[in-house]
mmCIF file with all atom_site columns, C-alpha atoms in Angstrom:
data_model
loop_
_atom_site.group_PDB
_atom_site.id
_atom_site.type_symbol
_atom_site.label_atom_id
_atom_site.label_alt_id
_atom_site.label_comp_id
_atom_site.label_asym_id
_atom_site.label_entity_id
_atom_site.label_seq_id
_atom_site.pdbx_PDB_ins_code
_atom_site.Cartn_x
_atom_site.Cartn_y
_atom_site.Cartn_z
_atom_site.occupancy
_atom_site.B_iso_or_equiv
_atom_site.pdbx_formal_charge
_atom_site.auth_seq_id
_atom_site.auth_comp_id
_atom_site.auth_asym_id
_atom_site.auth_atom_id
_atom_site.pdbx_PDB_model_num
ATOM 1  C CA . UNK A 1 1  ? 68.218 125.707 47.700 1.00 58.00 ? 813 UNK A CA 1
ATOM 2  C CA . UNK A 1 2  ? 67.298 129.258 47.537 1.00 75.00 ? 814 UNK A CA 1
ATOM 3  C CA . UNK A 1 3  ? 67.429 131.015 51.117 1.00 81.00 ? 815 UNK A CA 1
ATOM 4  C CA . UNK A 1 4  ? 65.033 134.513 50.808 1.00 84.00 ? 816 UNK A CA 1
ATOM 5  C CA . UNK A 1 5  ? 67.078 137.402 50.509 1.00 85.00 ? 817 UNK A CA 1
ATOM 6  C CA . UNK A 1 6  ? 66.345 138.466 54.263 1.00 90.00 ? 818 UNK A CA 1
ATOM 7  C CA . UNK A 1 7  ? 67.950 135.207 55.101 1.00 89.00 ? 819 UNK A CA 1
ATOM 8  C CA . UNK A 1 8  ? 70.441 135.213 52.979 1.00 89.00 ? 820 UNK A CA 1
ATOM 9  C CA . UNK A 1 9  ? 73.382 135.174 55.613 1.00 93.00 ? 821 UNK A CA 1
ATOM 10 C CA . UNK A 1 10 ? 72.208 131.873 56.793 1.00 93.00 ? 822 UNK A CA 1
ATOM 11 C CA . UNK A 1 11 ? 73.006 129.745 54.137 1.00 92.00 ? 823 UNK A CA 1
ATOM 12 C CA . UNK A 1 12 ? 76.482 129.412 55.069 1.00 94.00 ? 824 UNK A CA 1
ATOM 13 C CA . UNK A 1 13 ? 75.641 129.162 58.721 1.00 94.00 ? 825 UNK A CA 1
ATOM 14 C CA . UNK A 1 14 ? 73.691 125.899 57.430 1.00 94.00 ? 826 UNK A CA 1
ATOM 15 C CA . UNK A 1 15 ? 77.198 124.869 55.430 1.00 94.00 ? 827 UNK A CA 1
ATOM 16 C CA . UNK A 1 16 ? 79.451 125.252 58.154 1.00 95.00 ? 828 UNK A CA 1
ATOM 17 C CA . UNK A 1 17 ? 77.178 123.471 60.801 1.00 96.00 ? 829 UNK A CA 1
ATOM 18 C CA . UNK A 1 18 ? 76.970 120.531 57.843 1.00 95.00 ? 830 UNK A CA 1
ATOM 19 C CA . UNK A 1 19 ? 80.970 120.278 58.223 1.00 95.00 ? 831 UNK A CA 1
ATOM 20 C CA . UNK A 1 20 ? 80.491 120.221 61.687 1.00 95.00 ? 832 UNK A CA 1
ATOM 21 C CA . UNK A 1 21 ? 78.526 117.398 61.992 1.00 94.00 ? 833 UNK A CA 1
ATOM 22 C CA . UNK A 1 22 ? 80.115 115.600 59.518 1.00 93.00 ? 834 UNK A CA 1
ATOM 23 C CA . UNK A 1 23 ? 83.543 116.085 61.385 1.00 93.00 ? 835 UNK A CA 1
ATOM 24 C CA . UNK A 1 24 ? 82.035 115.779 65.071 1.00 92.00 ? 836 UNK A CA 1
ATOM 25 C CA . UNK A 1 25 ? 80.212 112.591 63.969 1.00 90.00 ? 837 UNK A CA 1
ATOM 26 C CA . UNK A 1 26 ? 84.202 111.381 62.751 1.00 89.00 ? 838 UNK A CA 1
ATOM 27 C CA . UNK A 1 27 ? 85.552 112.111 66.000 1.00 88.00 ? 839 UNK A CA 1
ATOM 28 C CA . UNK A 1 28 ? 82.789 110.808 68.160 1.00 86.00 ? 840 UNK A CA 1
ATOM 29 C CA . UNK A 1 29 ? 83.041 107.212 66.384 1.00 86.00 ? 841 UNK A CA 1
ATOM 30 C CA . UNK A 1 30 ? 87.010 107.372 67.054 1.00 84.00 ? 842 UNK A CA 1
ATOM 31 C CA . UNK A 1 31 ? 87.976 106.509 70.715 1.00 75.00 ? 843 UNK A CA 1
ATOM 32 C CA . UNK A 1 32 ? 90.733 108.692 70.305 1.00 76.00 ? 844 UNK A CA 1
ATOM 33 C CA . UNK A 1 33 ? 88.300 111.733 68.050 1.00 77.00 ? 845 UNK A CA 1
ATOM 34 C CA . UNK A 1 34 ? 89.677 115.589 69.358 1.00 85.00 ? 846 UNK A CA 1
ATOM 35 C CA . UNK A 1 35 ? 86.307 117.628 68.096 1.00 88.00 ? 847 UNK A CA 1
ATOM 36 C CA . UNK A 1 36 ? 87.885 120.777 69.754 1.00 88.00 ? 848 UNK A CA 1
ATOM 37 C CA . UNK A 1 37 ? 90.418 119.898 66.741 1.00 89.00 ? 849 UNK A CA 1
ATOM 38 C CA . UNK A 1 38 ? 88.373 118.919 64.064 1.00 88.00 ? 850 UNK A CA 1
ATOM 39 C CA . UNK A 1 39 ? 86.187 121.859 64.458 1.00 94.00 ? 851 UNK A CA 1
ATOM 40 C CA . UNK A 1 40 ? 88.216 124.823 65.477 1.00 93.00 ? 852 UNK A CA 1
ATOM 41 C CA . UNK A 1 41 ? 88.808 126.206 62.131 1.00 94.00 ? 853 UNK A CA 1
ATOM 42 C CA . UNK A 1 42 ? 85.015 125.324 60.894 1.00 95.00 ? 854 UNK A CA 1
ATOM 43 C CA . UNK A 1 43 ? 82.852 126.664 63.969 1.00 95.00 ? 855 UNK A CA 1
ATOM 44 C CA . UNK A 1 44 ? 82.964 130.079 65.805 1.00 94.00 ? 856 UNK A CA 1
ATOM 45 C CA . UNK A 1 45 ? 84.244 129.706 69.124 1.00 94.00 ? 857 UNK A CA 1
ATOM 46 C CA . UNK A 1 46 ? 80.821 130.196 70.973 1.00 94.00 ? 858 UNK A CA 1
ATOM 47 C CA . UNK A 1 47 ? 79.606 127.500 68.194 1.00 94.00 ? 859 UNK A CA 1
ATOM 48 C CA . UNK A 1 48 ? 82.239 125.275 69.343 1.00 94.00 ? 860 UNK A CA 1
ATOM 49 C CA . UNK A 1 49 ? 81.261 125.265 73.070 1.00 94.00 ? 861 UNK A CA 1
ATOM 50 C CA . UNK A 1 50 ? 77.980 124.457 72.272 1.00 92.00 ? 862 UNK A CA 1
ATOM 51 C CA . UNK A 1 51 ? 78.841 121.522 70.312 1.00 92.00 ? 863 UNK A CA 1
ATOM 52 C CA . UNK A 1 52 ? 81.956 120.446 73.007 1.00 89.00 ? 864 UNK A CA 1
ATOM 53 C CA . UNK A 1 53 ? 79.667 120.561 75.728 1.00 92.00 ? 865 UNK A CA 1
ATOM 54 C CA . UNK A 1 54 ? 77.231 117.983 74.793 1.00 91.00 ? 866 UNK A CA 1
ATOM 55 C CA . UNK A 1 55 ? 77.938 114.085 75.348 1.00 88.00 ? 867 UNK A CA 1
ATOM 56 C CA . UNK A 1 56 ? 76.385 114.111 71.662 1.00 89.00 ? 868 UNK A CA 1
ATOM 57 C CA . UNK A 1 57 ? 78.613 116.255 69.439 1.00 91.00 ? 869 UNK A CA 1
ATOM 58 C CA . UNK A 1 58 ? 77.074 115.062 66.204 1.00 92.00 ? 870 UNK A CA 1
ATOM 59 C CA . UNK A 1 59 ? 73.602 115.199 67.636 1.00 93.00 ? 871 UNK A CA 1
ATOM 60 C CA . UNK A 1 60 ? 74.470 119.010 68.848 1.00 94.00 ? 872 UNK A CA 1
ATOM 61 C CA . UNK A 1 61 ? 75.651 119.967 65.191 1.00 94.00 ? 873 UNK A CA 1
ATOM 62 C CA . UNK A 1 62 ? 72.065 118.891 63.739 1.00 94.00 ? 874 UNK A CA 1
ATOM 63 C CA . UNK A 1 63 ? 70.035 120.532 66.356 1.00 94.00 ? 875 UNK A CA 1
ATOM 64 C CA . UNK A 1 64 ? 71.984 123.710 65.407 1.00 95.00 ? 876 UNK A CA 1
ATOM 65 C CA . UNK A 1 65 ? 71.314 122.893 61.493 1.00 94.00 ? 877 UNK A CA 1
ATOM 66 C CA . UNK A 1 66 ? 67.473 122.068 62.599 1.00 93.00 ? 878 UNK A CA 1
ATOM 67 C CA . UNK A 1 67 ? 67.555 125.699 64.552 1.00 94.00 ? 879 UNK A CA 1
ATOM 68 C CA . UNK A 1 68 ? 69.270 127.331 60.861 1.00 94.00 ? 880 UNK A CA 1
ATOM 69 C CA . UNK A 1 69 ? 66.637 125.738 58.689 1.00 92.00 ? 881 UNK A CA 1
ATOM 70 C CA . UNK A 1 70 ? 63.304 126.856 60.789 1.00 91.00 ? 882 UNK A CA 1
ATOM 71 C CA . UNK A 1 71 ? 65.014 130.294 60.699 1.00 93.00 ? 883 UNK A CA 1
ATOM 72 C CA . UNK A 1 72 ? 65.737 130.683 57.582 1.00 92.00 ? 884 UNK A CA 1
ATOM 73 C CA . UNK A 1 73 ? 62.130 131.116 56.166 1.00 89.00 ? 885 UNK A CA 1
ATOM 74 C CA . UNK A 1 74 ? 62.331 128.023 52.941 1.00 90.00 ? 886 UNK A CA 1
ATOM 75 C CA . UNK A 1 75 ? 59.172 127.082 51.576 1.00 89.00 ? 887 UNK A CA 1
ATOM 76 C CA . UNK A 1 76 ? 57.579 124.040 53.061 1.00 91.00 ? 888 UNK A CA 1
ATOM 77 C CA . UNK A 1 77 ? 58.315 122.070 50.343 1.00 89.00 ? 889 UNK A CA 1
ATOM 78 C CA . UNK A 1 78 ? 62.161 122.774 50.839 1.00 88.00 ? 890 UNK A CA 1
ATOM 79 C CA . UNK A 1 79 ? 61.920 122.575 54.590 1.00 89.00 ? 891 UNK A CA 1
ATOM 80 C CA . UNK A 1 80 ? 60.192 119.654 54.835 1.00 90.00 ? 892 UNK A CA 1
ATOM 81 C CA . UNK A 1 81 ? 63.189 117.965 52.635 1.00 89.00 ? 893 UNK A CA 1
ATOM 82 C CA . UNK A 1 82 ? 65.673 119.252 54.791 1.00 89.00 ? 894 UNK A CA 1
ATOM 83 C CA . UNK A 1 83 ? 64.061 117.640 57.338 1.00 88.00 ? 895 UNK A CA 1
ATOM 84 C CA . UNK A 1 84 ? 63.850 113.955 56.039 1.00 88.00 ? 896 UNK A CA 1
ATOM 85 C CA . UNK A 1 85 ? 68.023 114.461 55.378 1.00 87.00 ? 897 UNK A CA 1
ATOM 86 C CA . UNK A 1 86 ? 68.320 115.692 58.869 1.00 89.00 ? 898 UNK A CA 1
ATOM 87 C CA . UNK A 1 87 ? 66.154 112.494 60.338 1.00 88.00 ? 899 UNK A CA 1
ATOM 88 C CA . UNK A 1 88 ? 68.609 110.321 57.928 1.00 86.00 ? 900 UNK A CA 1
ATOM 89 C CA . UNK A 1 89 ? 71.881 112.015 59.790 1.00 85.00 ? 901 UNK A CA 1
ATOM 90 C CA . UNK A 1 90 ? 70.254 111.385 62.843 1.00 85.00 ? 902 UNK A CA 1
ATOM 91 C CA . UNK A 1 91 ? 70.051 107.763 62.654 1.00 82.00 ? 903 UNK A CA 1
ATOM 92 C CA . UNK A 1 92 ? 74.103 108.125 62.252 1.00 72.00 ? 904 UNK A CA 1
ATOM 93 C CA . UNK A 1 93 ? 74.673 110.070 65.310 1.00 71.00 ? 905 UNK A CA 1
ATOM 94 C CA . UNK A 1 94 ? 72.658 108.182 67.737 1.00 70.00 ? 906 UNK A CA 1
ATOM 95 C CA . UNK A 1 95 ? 74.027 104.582 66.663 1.00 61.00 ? 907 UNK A CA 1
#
């Protein structure tokens, strides 16, 4: 996927926040899941009380990819694909 140049330093915004939700959605389908410690070394700190603070953790991770893909300026085309995946992740973090 090919971020434009001005938006360059998002793309590995999007990658970490991917980890993120990957690892919060782990934690949040374990009784005994610690997202402070599955996510310390992946999010920044103010990145990690976002995502701590919300009875959804997984759900908080996407909103924050959903927030990194309108900003980063893709074609439609590309955007609109990112989309359908995030929709698809969705269904995962609200079961």
């Amino acid at each position: 996927m090919l971020f434009p140049p001005e938006h360059a330093a998002l793309k590995p915004v999007l990658a970490r926040w991917s980890v993120a939700f990957a690892r919060s959605l782990k934690a949040h389908l374990r009784e005994d899941g610690d997202v402070a410690a599955e996510l310390q070394h992946i999010l920044e700190p103010h990145e990690l009380a976002v995502v701590a603070s919300n009875a959804n953790r997984p759900l908080a991770a996407l909103q924050a990819m959903s927030r990194t893909i309108s900003a980063a300026g893709l074609d439609p085309i590309a955007t609109s694909r990112l989309d359908i995946n995030l929709e698809t992740f969705e269904v995962c973090a609200v079961s």
